[in-house]
């Protein structure tokens, strides 16, 4: 259950960050509200996961998975370039998250 909650926190953070891209520096109402709601939900769910998971593991998974997802979204949907360095970086972030998870995440 805790991993589902962490997945929800990651999804909310990704949606909030994507909304921020469209907020035009918080000058557009709906994307700005989407950013705020996404981050409130993300932090609320992340806080709940910290009741069970260690802070280092939970935060590393949350931030790493969110970073990889946002980088992929940027390349796939927002016209950002997909260089070999960026792709290797995403793979390394995902590998780091997996190592933390396998290495005794509790």
PDB file of N, CA and C in Angstrom:
ATOM      1  N   UNK A   1       0.817  -1.204   0.000  1.00  0.00           N
ATOM      2  CA  UNK A   1       0.000   0.000   0.000  1.00  0.00           C
ATOM      3  C   UNK A   1       0.866   1.277   0.000  1.00  0.00           C
ATOM      4  N   UNK A   2       1.966   1.236   0.773  1.00  0.00           N
ATOM      5  CA  UNK A   2       2.817   2.417   0.866  1.00  0.00           C
ATOM      6  C   UNK A   2       3.442   2.753  -0.489  1.00  0.00           C
ATOM      7  N   UNK A   3       3.755   1.728  -1.280  1.00  0.00           N
ATOM      8  CA  UNK A   3       4.346   1.986  -2.598  1.00  0.00           C
ATOM      9  C   UNK A   3       3.313   2.569  -3.554  1.00  0.00           C
ATOM     10  N   UNK A   4       2.064   2.207  -3.404  1.00  0.00           N
ATOM     11  CA  UNK A   4       0.997   2.815  -4.218  1.00  0.00           C
ATOM     12  C   UNK A   4       0.837   4.292  -3.849  1.00  0.00           C
ATOM     13  N   UNK A   5       0.935   4.577  -2.562  1.00  0.00           N
ATOM     14  CA  UNK A   5       0.841   5.964  -2.106  1.00  0.00           C
ATOM     15  C   UNK A   5       2.021   6.775  -2.644  1.00  0.00           C
ATOM     16  N   UNK A   6       3.201   6.178  -2.636  1.00  0.00           N
ATOM     17  CA  UNK A   6       4.366   6.868  -3.187  1.00  0.00           C
ATOM     18  C   UNK A   6       4.213   7.073  -4.694  1.00  0.00           C
ATOM     19  N   UNK A   7       3.657   6.089  -5.383  1.00  0.00           N
ATOM     20  CA  UNK A   7       3.389   6.240  -6.822  1.00  0.00           C
ATOM     21  C   UNK A   7       2.408   7.386  -7.064  1.00  0.00           C
ATOM     22  N   UNK A   8       1.394   7.507  -6.217  1.00  0.00           N
ATOM     23  CA  UNK A   8       0.450   8.620  -6.324  1.00  0.00           C
ATOM     24  C   UNK A   8       1.136   9.958  -6.094  1.00  0.00           C
ATOM     25  N   UNK A   9       2.075  10.002  -5.140  1.00  0.00           N
ATOM     26  CA  UNK A   9       2.833  11.228  -4.882  1.00  0.00           C
ATOM     27  C   UNK A   9       3.683  11.605  -6.093  1.00  0.00           C
ATOM     28  N   UNK A  10       4.275  10.596  -6.728  1.00  0.00           N
ATOM     29  CA  UNK A  10       5.086  10.845  -7.925  1.00  0.00           C
ATOM     30  C   UNK A  10       4.203  11.361  -9.053  1.00  0.00           C
ATOM     31  N   UNK A  11       3.074  10.728  -9.268  1.00  0.00           N
ATOM     32  CA  UNK A  11       2.153  11.165 -10.325  1.00  0.00           C
ATOM     33  C   UNK A  11       1.687  12.600 -10.084  1.00  0.00           C
ATOM     34  N   UNK A  12       1.317  12.920  -8.855  1.00  0.00           N
ATOM     35  CA  UNK A  12       0.853  14.277  -8.541  1.00  0.00           C
ATOM     36  C   UNK A  12       1.969  15.302  -8.771  1.00  0.00           C
ATOM     37  N   UNK A  13       3.201  14.947  -8.412  1.00  0.00           N
ATOM     38  CA  UNK A  13       4.326  15.856  -8.631  1.00  0.00           C
ATOM     39  C   UNK A  13       4.580  16.062 -10.121  1.00  0.00           C
ATOM     40  N   UNK A  14       4.485  14.992 -10.896  1.00  0.00           N
ATOM     41  CA  UNK A  14       4.692  15.099 -12.345  1.00  0.00           C
ATOM     42  C   UNK A  14       3.595  15.962 -12.973  1.00  0.00           C
ATOM     43  N   UNK A  15       2.361  15.766 -12.557  1.00  0.00           N
ATOM     44  CA  UNK A  15       1.261  16.586 -13.081  1.00  0.00           C
ATOM     45  C   UNK A  15       1.427  18.052 -12.667  1.00  0.00           C
ATOM     46  N   UNK A  16       1.856  18.280 -11.425  1.00  0.00           N
ATOM     47  CA  UNK A  16       2.091  19.647 -10.968  1.00  0.00           C
ATOM     48  C   UNK A  16       3.205  20.332 -11.733  1.00  0.00           C
ATOM     49  N   UNK A  17       4.277  19.600 -11.979  1.00  0.00           N
ATOM     50  CA  UNK A  17       5.403  20.170 -12.718  1.00  0.00           C
ATOM     51  C   UNK A  17       5.038  20.422 -14.175  1.00  0.00           C
ATOM     52  N   UNK A  18       4.305  19.511 -14.768  1.00  0.00           N
ATOM     53  CA  UNK A  18       3.863  19.705 -16.150  1.00  0.00           C
ATOM     54  C   UNK A  18       2.933  20.916 -16.240  1.00  0.00           C
ATOM     55  N   UNK A  19       2.057  21.061 -15.264  1.00  0.00           N
ATOM     56  CA  UNK A  19       1.179  22.241 -15.232  1.00  0.00           C
ATOM     57  C   UNK A  19       1.990  23.523 -15.109  1.00  0.00           C
ATOM     58  N   UNK A  20       3.075  23.461 -14.336  1.00  0.00           N
ATOM     59  CA  UNK A  20       3.916  24.643 -14.165  1.00  0.00           C
ATOM     60  C   UNK A  20       4.504  25.103 -15.500  1.00  0.00           C
ATOM     61  N   UNK A  21       4.831  24.153 -16.354  1.00  0.00           N
ATOM     62  CA  UNK A  21       5.348  24.493 -17.683  1.00  0.00           C
ATOM     63  C   UNK A  21       4.349  25.362 -18.446  1.00  0.00           C
ATOM     64  N   UNK A  22       3.074  25.052 -18.285  1.00  0.00           N
ATOM     65  CA  UNK A  22       2.022  25.775 -19.006  1.00  0.00           C
ATOM     66  C   UNK A  22       1.492  26.998 -18.255  1.00  0.00           C
ATOM     67  N   UNK A  23       1.985  27.248 -17.038  1.00  0.00           N
ATOM     68  CA  UNK A  23       1.472  28.367 -16.250  1.00  0.00           C
ATOM     69  C   UNK A  23       2.028  29.712 -16.699  1.00  0.00           C
ATOM     70  N   UNK A  24       3.069  29.688 -17.550  1.00  0.00           N
ATOM     71  CA  UNK A  24       3.692  30.915 -18.044  1.00  0.00           C
ATOM     72  C   UNK A  24       4.105  31.813 -16.879  1.00  0.00           C
ATOM     73  N   UNK A  25       4.933  31.238 -15.993  1.00  0.00           N
ATOM     74  CA  UNK A  25       5.416  32.002 -14.848  1.00  0.00           C
ATOM     75  C   UNK A  25       4.320  32.332 -13.851  1.00  0.00           C
ATOM     76  N   UNK A  26       3.353  31.457 -13.717  1.00  0.00           N
ATOM     77  CA  UNK A  26       2.188  31.620 -12.845  1.00  0.00           C
ATOM     78  C   UNK A  26       1.297  32.793 -13.262  1.00  0.00           C
ATOM     79  N   UNK A  27       1.305  33.112 -14.545  1.00  0.00           N
ATOM     80  CA  UNK A  27       0.438  34.191 -15.038  1.00  0.00           C
ATOM     81  C   UNK A  27      -0.863  33.652 -15.631  1.00  0.00           C
ATOM     82  N   UNK A  28      -0.991  32.341 -15.773  1.00  0.00           N
ATOM     83  CA  UNK A  28      -2.218  31.719 -16.283  1.00  0.00           C
ATOM     84  C   UNK A  28      -2.875  30.955 -15.135  1.00  0.00           C
ATOM     85  N   UNK A  29      -4.148  31.246 -14.892  1.00  0.00           N
ATOM     86  CA  UNK A  29      -4.839  30.755 -13.701  1.00  0.00           C
ATOM     87  C   UNK A  29      -4.889  29.234 -13.603  1.00  0.00           C
ATOM     88  N   UNK A  30      -5.451  28.565 -14.589  1.00  0.00           N
ATOM     89  CA  UNK A  30      -5.706  27.122 -14.456  1.00  0.00           C
ATOM     90  C   UNK A  30      -4.433  26.291 -14.363  1.00  0.00           C
ATOM     91  N   UNK A  31      -3.446  26.542 -15.191  1.00  0.00           N
ATOM     92  CA  UNK A  31      -2.207  25.785 -14.992  1.00  0.00           C
ATOM     93  C   UNK A  31      -1.533  26.096 -13.646  1.00  0.00           C
ATOM     94  N   UNK A  32      -1.664  27.334 -13.183  1.00  0.00           N
ATOM     95  CA  UNK A  32      -1.094  27.696 -11.886  1.00  0.00           C
ATOM     96  C   UNK A  32      -1.799  26.951 -10.763  1.00  0.00           C
ATOM     97  N   UNK A  33      -3.114  26.865 -10.842  1.00  0.00           N
ATOM     98  CA  UNK A  33      -3.864  26.099  -9.844  1.00  0.00           C
ATOM     99  C   UNK A  33      -3.526  24.614  -9.929  1.00  0.00           C
ATOM    100  N   UNK A  34      -3.348  24.113 -11.141  1.00  0.00           N
ATOM    101  CA  UNK A  34      -2.953  22.719 -11.317  1.00  0.00           C
ATOM    102  C   UNK A  34      -1.610  22.433 -10.668  1.00  0.00           C
ATOM    103  N   UNK A  35      -0.702  23.387 -10.775  1.00  0.00           N
ATOM    104  CA  UNK A  35       0.605  23.249 -10.137  1.00  0.00           C
ATOM    105  C   UNK A  35       0.445  23.176  -8.623  1.00  0.00           C
ATOM    106  N   UNK A  36      -0.309  24.107  -8.060  1.00  0.00           N
ATOM    107  CA  UNK A  36      -0.491  24.150  -6.607  1.00  0.00           C
ATOM    108  C   UNK A  36      -1.177  22.878  -6.093  1.00  0.00           C
ATOM    109  N   UNK A  37      -2.237  22.466  -6.753  1.00  0.00           N
ATOM    110  CA  UNK A  37      -2.960  21.261  -6.329  1.00  0.00           C
ATOM    111  C   UNK A  37      -2.064  20.028  -6.455  1.00  0.00           C
ATOM    112  N   UNK A  38      -1.339  19.934  -7.565  1.00  0.00           N
ATOM    113  CA  UNK A  38      -0.443  18.791  -7.760  1.00  0.00           C
ATOM    114  C   UNK A  38       0.596  18.693  -6.667  1.00  0.00           C
ATOM    115  N   UNK A  39       1.196  19.811  -6.309  1.00  0.00           N
ATOM    116  CA  UNK A  39       2.225  19.778  -5.273  1.00  0.00           C
ATOM    117  C   UNK A  39       1.656  19.553  -3.881  1.00  0.00           C
ATOM    118  N   UNK A  40       0.492  20.095  -3.577  1.00  0.00           N
ATOM    119  CA  UNK A  40      -0.129  19.834  -2.270  1.00  0.00           C
ATOM    120  C   UNK A  40      -0.418  18.337  -2.124  1.00  0.00           C
ATOM    121  N   UNK A  41      -0.992  17.748  -3.156  1.00  0.00           N
ATOM    122  CA  UNK A  41      -1.280  16.308  -3.117  1.00  0.00           C
ATOM    123  C   UNK A  41       0.020  15.510  -3.032  1.00  0.00           C
ATOM    124  N   UNK A  42       1.012  15.893  -3.821  1.00  0.00           N
ATOM    125  CA  UNK A  42       2.294  15.173  -3.820  1.00  0.00           C
ATOM    126  C   UNK A  42       2.928  15.178  -2.434  1.00  0.00           C
ATOM    127  N   UNK A  43       2.985  16.334  -1.792  1.00  0.00           N
ATOM    128  CA  UNK A  43       3.612  16.403  -0.475  1.00  0.00           C
ATOM    129  C   UNK A  43       2.769  15.715   0.595  1.00  0.00           C
ATOM    130  N   UNK A  44       1.452  15.797   0.477  1.00  0.00           N
ATOM    131  CA  UNK A  44       0.597  15.103   1.445  1.00  0.00           C
ATOM    132  C   UNK A  44       0.802  13.591   1.358  1.00  0.00           C
ATOM    133  N   UNK A  45       0.838  13.069   0.147  1.00  0.00           N
ATOM    134  CA  UNK A  45       1.051  11.625  -0.016  1.00  0.00           C
ATOM    135  C   UNK A  45       2.475  11.227   0.382  1.00  0.00           C
ATOM    136  N   UNK A  46       3.449  12.034   0.022  1.00  0.00           N
ATOM    137  CA  UNK A  46       4.825  11.744   0.412  1.00  0.00           C
ATOM    138  C   UNK A  46       4.949  11.713   1.930  1.00  0.00           C
ATOM    139  N   UNK A  47       4.321  12.656   2.600  1.00  0.00           N
ATOM    140  CA  UNK A  47       4.362  12.686   4.065  1.00  0.00           C
ATOM    141  C   UNK A  47       3.773  11.414   4.665  1.00  0.00           C
ATOM    142  N   UNK A  48       2.715  10.910   4.060  1.00  0.00           N
ATOM    143  CA  UNK A  48       2.110   9.669   4.560  1.00  0.00           C
ATOM    144  C   UNK A  48       3.039   8.478   4.374  1.00  0.00           C
ATOM    145  N   UNK A  49       3.795   8.459   3.274  1.00  0.00           N
ATOM    146  CA  UNK A  49       4.712   7.335   3.053  1.00  0.00           C
ATOM    147  C   UNK A  49       5.834   7.325   4.086  1.00  0.00           C
ATOM    148  N   UNK A  50       6.164   8.501   4.626  1.00  0.00           N
ATOM    149  CA  UNK A  50       7.252   8.583   5.589  1.00  0.00           C
ATOM    150  C   UNK A  50       6.901   7.952   6.930  1.00  0.00           C
ATOM    151  N   UNK A  51       5.637   7.609   7.114  1.00  0.00           N
ATOM    152  CA  UNK A  51       5.251   6.874   8.312  1.00  0.00           C
ATOM    153  C   UNK A  51       5.811   5.454   8.281  1.00  0.00           C
ATOM    154  N   UNK A  52       6.066   4.943   7.071  1.00  0.00           N
ATOM    155  CA  UNK A  52       6.523   3.560   6.903  1.00  0.00           C
ATOM    156  C   UNK A  52       7.922   3.475   6.310  1.00  0.00           C
ATOM    157  N   UNK A  53       8.187   4.239   5.262  1.00  0.00           N
ATOM    158  CA  UNK A  53       9.476   4.180   4.575  1.00  0.00           C
ATOM    159  C   UNK A  53      10.469   5.137   5.220  1.00  0.00           C
ATOM    160  N   UNK A  54      11.749   4.837   5.055  1.00  0.00           N
ATOM    161  CA  UNK A  54      12.773   5.767   5.518  1.00  0.00           C
ATOM    162  C   UNK A  54      12.741   7.011   4.634  1.00  0.00           C
ATOM    163  N   UNK A  55      13.106   8.138   5.195  1.00  0.00           N
ATOM    164  CA  UNK A  55      13.042   9.395   4.453  1.00  0.00           C
ATOM    165  C   UNK A  55      14.000   9.374   3.265  1.00  0.00           C
ATOM    166  N   UNK A  56      15.173   8.786   3.431  1.00  0.00           N
ATOM    167  CA  UNK A  56      16.133   8.735   2.334  1.00  0.00           C
ATOM    168  C   UNK A  56      15.611   7.949   1.148  1.00  0.00           C
ATOM    169  N   UNK A  57      15.032   6.801   1.426  1.00  0.00           N
ATOM    170  CA  UNK A  57      14.489   5.962   0.360  1.00  0.00           C
ATOM    171  C   UNK A  57      13.273   6.613  -0.292  1.00  0.00           C
ATOM    172  N   UNK A  58      12.338   7.066   0.514  1.00  0.00           N
ATOM    173  CA  UNK A  58      11.107   7.651  -0.033  1.00  0.00           C
ATOM    174  C   UNK A  58      11.421   8.873  -0.886  1.00  0.00           C
ATOM    175  N   UNK A  59      12.269   9.760  -0.380  1.00  0.00           N
ATOM    176  CA  UNK A  59      12.562  10.976  -1.132  1.00  0.00           C
ATOM    177  C   UNK A  59      13.372  10.684  -2.390  1.00  0.00           C
ATOM    178  N   UNK A  60      14.307   9.751  -2.288  1.00  0.00           N
ATOM    179  CA  UNK A  60      15.102   9.399  -3.470  1.00  0.00           C
ATOM    180  C   UNK A  60      14.225   8.798  -4.564  1.00  0.00           C
ATOM    181  N   UNK A  61      13.318   7.912  -4.197  1.00  0.00           N
ATOM    182  CA  UNK A  61      12.420   7.310  -5.186  1.00  0.00           C
ATOM    183  C   UNK A  61      11.492   8.376  -5.759  1.00  0.00           C
ATOM    184  N   UNK A  62      10.912   9.205  -4.880  1.00  0.00           N
ATOM    185  CA  UNK A  62       9.974  10.251  -5.314  1.00  0.00           C
ATOM    186  C   UNK A  62      10.652  11.231  -6.270  1.00  0.00           C
ATOM    187  N   UNK A  63      11.793  11.750  -5.854  1.00  0.00           N
ATOM    188  CA  UNK A  63      12.448  12.752  -6.695  1.00  0.00           C
ATOM    189  C   UNK A  63      13.068  12.136  -7.943  1.00  0.00           C
ATOM    190  N   UNK A  64      13.647  10.952  -7.821  1.00  0.00           N
ATOM    191  CA  UNK A  64      14.271  10.305  -8.972  1.00  0.00           C
ATOM    192  C   UNK A  64      13.261   9.907 -10.030  1.00  0.00           C
ATOM    193  N   UNK A  65      12.196   9.266  -9.604  1.00  0.00           N
ATOM    194  CA  UNK A  65      11.166   8.853 -10.567  1.00  0.00           C
ATOM    195  C   UNK A  65      10.503  10.075 -11.195  1.00  0.00           C
ATOM    196  N   UNK A  66      10.264  11.108 -10.392  1.00  0.00           N
ATOM    197  CA  UNK A  66       9.677  12.332 -10.932  1.00  0.00           C
ATOM    198  C   UNK A  66      10.588  13.004 -11.936  1.00  0.00           C
ATOM    199  N   UNK A  67      11.872  13.042 -11.632  1.00  0.00           N
ATOM    200  CA  UNK A  67      12.846  13.642 -12.538  1.00  0.00           C
ATOM    201  C   UNK A  67      12.898  12.888 -13.865  1.00  0.00           C
ATOM    202  N   UNK A  68      12.963  11.568 -13.785  1.00  0.00           N
ATOM    203  CA  UNK A  68      13.000  10.760 -15.010  1.00  0.00           C
ATOM    204  C   UNK A  68      11.724  10.948 -15.826  1.00  0.00           C
ATOM    205  N   UNK A  69      10.582  10.968 -15.150  1.00  0.00           N
ATOM    206  CA  UNK A  69       9.308  11.130 -15.859  1.00  0.00           C
ATOM    207  C   UNK A  69       9.218  12.489 -16.534  1.00  0.00           C
ATOM    208  N   UNK A  70       9.613  13.542 -15.835  1.00  0.00           N
ATOM    209  CA  UNK A  70       9.544  14.887 -16.415  1.00  0.00           C
ATOM    210  C   UNK A  70      10.518  15.021 -17.580  1.00  0.00           C
ATOM    211  N   UNK A  71      11.695  14.450 -17.458  1.00  0.00           N
ATOM    212  CA  UNK A  71      12.646  14.495 -18.575  1.00  0.00           C
ATOM    213  C   UNK A  71      12.071  13.776 -19.798  1.00  0.00           C
ATOM    214  N   UNK A  72      11.450  12.625 -19.581  1.00  0.00           N
ATOM    215  CA  UNK A  72      10.850  11.881 -20.689  1.00  0.00           C
ATOM    216  C   UNK A  72       9.684  12.652 -21.302  1.00  0.00           C
ATOM    217  N   UNK A  73       8.843  13.249 -20.470  1.00  0.00           N
ATOM    218  CA  UNK A  73       7.715  14.045 -20.971  1.00  0.00           C
ATOM    219  C   UNK A  73       8.233  15.215 -21.808  1.00  0.00           C
ATOM    220  N   UNK A  74       9.280  15.863 -21.322  1.00  0.00           N
ATOM    221  CA  UNK A  74       9.862  16.972 -22.074  1.00  0.00           C
ATOM    222  C   UNK A  74      10.327  16.556 -23.456  1.00  0.00           C
ATOM    223  N   UNK A  75      10.966  15.401 -23.517  1.00  0.00           N
ATOM    224  CA  UNK A  75      11.478  14.931 -24.808  1.00  0.00           C
ATOM    225  C   UNK A  75      10.365  14.399 -25.715  1.00  0.00           C
ATOM    226  N   UNK A  76       9.396  13.711 -25.135  1.00  0.00           N
ATOM    227  CA  UNK A  76       8.354  13.080 -25.942  1.00  0.00           C
ATOM    228  C   UNK A  76       7.241  14.043 -26.373  1.00  0.00           C
ATOM    229  N   UNK A  77       6.903  14.995 -25.506  1.00  0.00           N
ATOM    230  CA  UNK A  77       5.712  15.810 -25.766  1.00  0.00           C
ATOM    231  C   UNK A  77       5.949  17.316 -25.828  1.00  0.00           C
ATOM    232  N   UNK A  78       7.088  17.779 -25.333  1.00  0.00           N
ATOM    233  CA  UNK A  78       7.290  19.226 -25.245  1.00  0.00           C
ATOM    234  C   UNK A  78       8.402  19.737 -26.156  1.00  0.00           C
ATOM    235  N   UNK A  79       8.865  18.895 -27.050  1.00  0.00           N
ATOM    236  CA  UNK A  79       9.829  19.334 -28.046  1.00  0.00           C
ATOM    237  C   UNK A  79      11.253  19.487 -27.562  1.00  0.00           C
ATOM    238  N   UNK A  80      11.588  18.946 -26.402  1.00  0.00           N
ATOM    239  CA  UNK A  80      12.967  19.015 -25.934  1.00  0.00           C
ATOM    240  C   UNK A  80      13.793  17.967 -26.674  1.00  0.00           C
ATOM    241  N   UNK A  81      15.056  18.276 -26.872  1.00  0.00           N
ATOM    242  CA  UNK A  81      15.908  17.343 -27.609  1.00  0.00           C
ATOM    243  C   UNK A  81      16.189  16.092 -26.777  1.00  0.00           C
ATOM    244  N   UNK A  82      16.291  14.976 -27.478  1.00  0.00           N
ATOM    245  CA  UNK A  82      16.584  13.697 -26.839  1.00  0.00           C
ATOM    246  C   UNK A  82      18.003  13.291 -27.201  1.00  0.00           C
ATOM    247  N   UNK A  83      18.957  13.753 -26.420  1.00  0.00           N
ATOM    248  CA  UNK A  83      20.359  13.420 -26.692  1.00  0.00           C
ATOM    249  C   UNK A  83      20.729  12.114 -25.988  1.00  0.00           C
ATOM    250  N   UNK A  84      21.829  11.545 -26.416  1.00  0.00           N
ATOM    251  CA  UNK A  84      22.319  10.319 -25.778  1.00  0.00           C
ATOM    252  C   UNK A  84      22.605  10.571 -24.299  1.00  0.00           C
ATOM    253  N   UNK A  85      23.155  11.731 -23.979  1.00  0.00           N
ATOM    254  CA  UNK A  85      23.464  12.055 -22.584  1.00  0.00           C
ATOM    255  C   UNK A  85      22.197  12.099 -21.731  1.00  0.00           C
ATOM    256  N   UNK A  86      21.128  12.695 -22.253  1.00  0.00           N
ATOM    257  CA  UNK A  86      19.873  12.756 -21.502  1.00  0.00           C
ATOM    258  C   UNK A  86      19.295  11.361 -21.294  1.00  0.00           C
ATOM    259  N   UNK A  87      19.322  10.553 -22.334  1.00  0.00           N
ATOM    260  CA  UNK A  87      18.780   9.192 -22.216  1.00  0.00           C
ATOM    261  C   UNK A  87      19.593   8.361 -21.234  1.00  0.00           C
ATOM    262  N   UNK A  88      20.907   8.489 -21.268  1.00  0.00           N
ATOM    263  CA  UNK A  88      21.757   7.775 -20.309  1.00  0.00           C
ATOM    264  C   UNK A  88      21.467   8.270 -18.886  1.00  0.00           C
ATOM    265  N   UNK A  89      21.282   9.558 -18.749  1.00  0.00           N
ATOM    266  CA  UNK A  89      20.953  10.118 -17.438  1.00  0.00           C
ATOM    267  C   UNK A  89      19.658   9.557 -16.880  1.00  0.00           C
ATOM    268  N   UNK A  90      18.637   9.460 -17.721  1.00  0.00           N
ATOM    269  CA  UNK A  90      17.361   8.898 -17.280  1.00  0.00           C
ATOM    270  C   UNK A  90      17.547   7.438 -16.858  1.00  0.00           C
ATOM    271  N   UNK A  91      18.287   6.676 -17.645  1.00  0.00           N
ATOM    272  CA  UNK A  91      18.545   5.276 -17.299  1.00  0.00           C
ATOM    273  C   UNK A  91      19.279   5.181 -15.956  1.00  0.00           C
ATOM    274  N   UNK A  92      20.250   6.053 -15.733  1.00  0.00           N
ATOM    275  CA  UNK A  92      20.988   6.032 -14.472  1.00  0.00           C
ATOM    276  C   UNK A  92      20.103   6.403 -13.278  1.00  0.00           C
ATOM    277  N   UNK A  93      19.212   7.375 -13.461  1.00  0.00           N
ATOM    278  CA  UNK A  93      18.284   7.741 -12.386  1.00  0.00           C
ATOM    279  C   UNK A  93      17.386   6.551 -12.047  1.00  0.00           C
ATOM    280  N   UNK A  94      16.836   5.914 -13.076  1.00  0.00           N
ATOM    281  CA  UNK A  94      15.965   4.761 -12.850  1.00  0.00           C
ATOM    282  C   UNK A  94      16.749   3.631 -12.179  1.00  0.00           C
ATOM    283  N   UNK A  95      17.982   3.400 -12.620  1.00  0.00           N
ATOM    284  CA  UNK A  95      18.811   2.361 -12.006  1.00  0.00           C
ATOM    285  C   UNK A  95      19.062   2.675 -10.531  1.00  0.00           C
ATOM    286  N   UNK A  96      19.316   3.931 -10.215  1.00  0.00           N
ATOM    287  CA  UNK A  96      19.526   4.322  -8.826  1.00  0.00           C
ATOM    288  C   UNK A  96      18.300   4.093  -7.968  1.00  0.00           C
ATOM    289  N   UNK A  97      17.138   4.414  -8.496  1.00  0.00           N
ATOM    290  CA  UNK A  97      15.885   4.180  -7.773  1.00  0.00           C
ATOM    291  C   UNK A  97      15.697   2.688  -7.533  1.00  0.00           C
ATOM    292  N   UNK A  98      15.963   1.870  -8.542  1.00  0.00           N
ATOM    293  CA  UNK A  98      15.822   0.420  -8.389  1.00  0.00           C
ATOM    294  C   UNK A  98      16.796  -0.131  -7.357  1.00  0.00           C
ATOM    295  N   UNK A  99      18.025   0.348  -7.363  1.00  0.00           N
ATOM    296  CA  UNK A  99      19.008  -0.115  -6.381  1.00  0.00           C
ATOM    297  C   UNK A  99      18.553   0.239  -4.969  1.00  0.00           C
ATOM    298  N   UNK A 100      18.025   1.437  -4.781  1.00  0.00           N
ATOM    299  CA  UNK A 100      17.521   1.815  -3.464  1.00  0.00           C
ATOM    300  C   UNK A 100      16.365   0.927  -3.034  1.00  0.00           C
ATOM    301  N   UNK A 101      15.479   0.636  -3.973  1.00  0.00           N
ATOM    302  CA  UNK A 101      14.315  -0.193  -3.664  1.00  0.00           C
ATOM    303  C   UNK A 101      14.745  -1.623  -3.326  1.00  0.00           C
ATOM    304  N   UNK A 102      15.604  -2.179  -4.122  1.00  0.00           N
ATOM    305  CA  UNK A 102      16.062  -3.552  -3.906  1.00  0.00           C
ATOM    306  C   UNK A 102      16.936  -3.653  -2.656  1.00  0.00           C
ATOM    307  N   UNK A 103      17.669  -2.600  -2.377  1.00  0.00           N
ATOM    308  CA  UNK A 103      18.619  -2.621  -1.280  1.00  0.00           C
ATOM    309  C   UNK A 103      18.024  -2.462   0.105  1.00  0.00           C
ATOM    310  N   UNK A 104      16.782  -2.722   0.263  1.00  0.00           N
ATOM    311  CA  UNK A 104      16.204  -2.687   1.602  1.00  0.00           C
ATOM    312  C   UNK A 104      15.442  -1.428   1.914  1.00  0.00           C
ATOM    313  N   UNK A 105      14.556  -1.066   1.047  1.00  0.00           N
ATOM    314  CA  UNK A 105      13.749   0.141   1.244  1.00  0.00           C
ATOM    315  C   UNK A 105      12.643  -0.122   2.248  1.00  0.00           C
ATOM    316  N   UNK A 106      12.857   0.290   3.504  1.00  0.00           N
ATOM    317  CA  UNK A 106      11.788   0.236   4.517  1.00  0.00           C
ATOM    318  C   UNK A 106      11.977   1.270   5.561  1.00  0.00           C
TER     319      UNK A 106
END
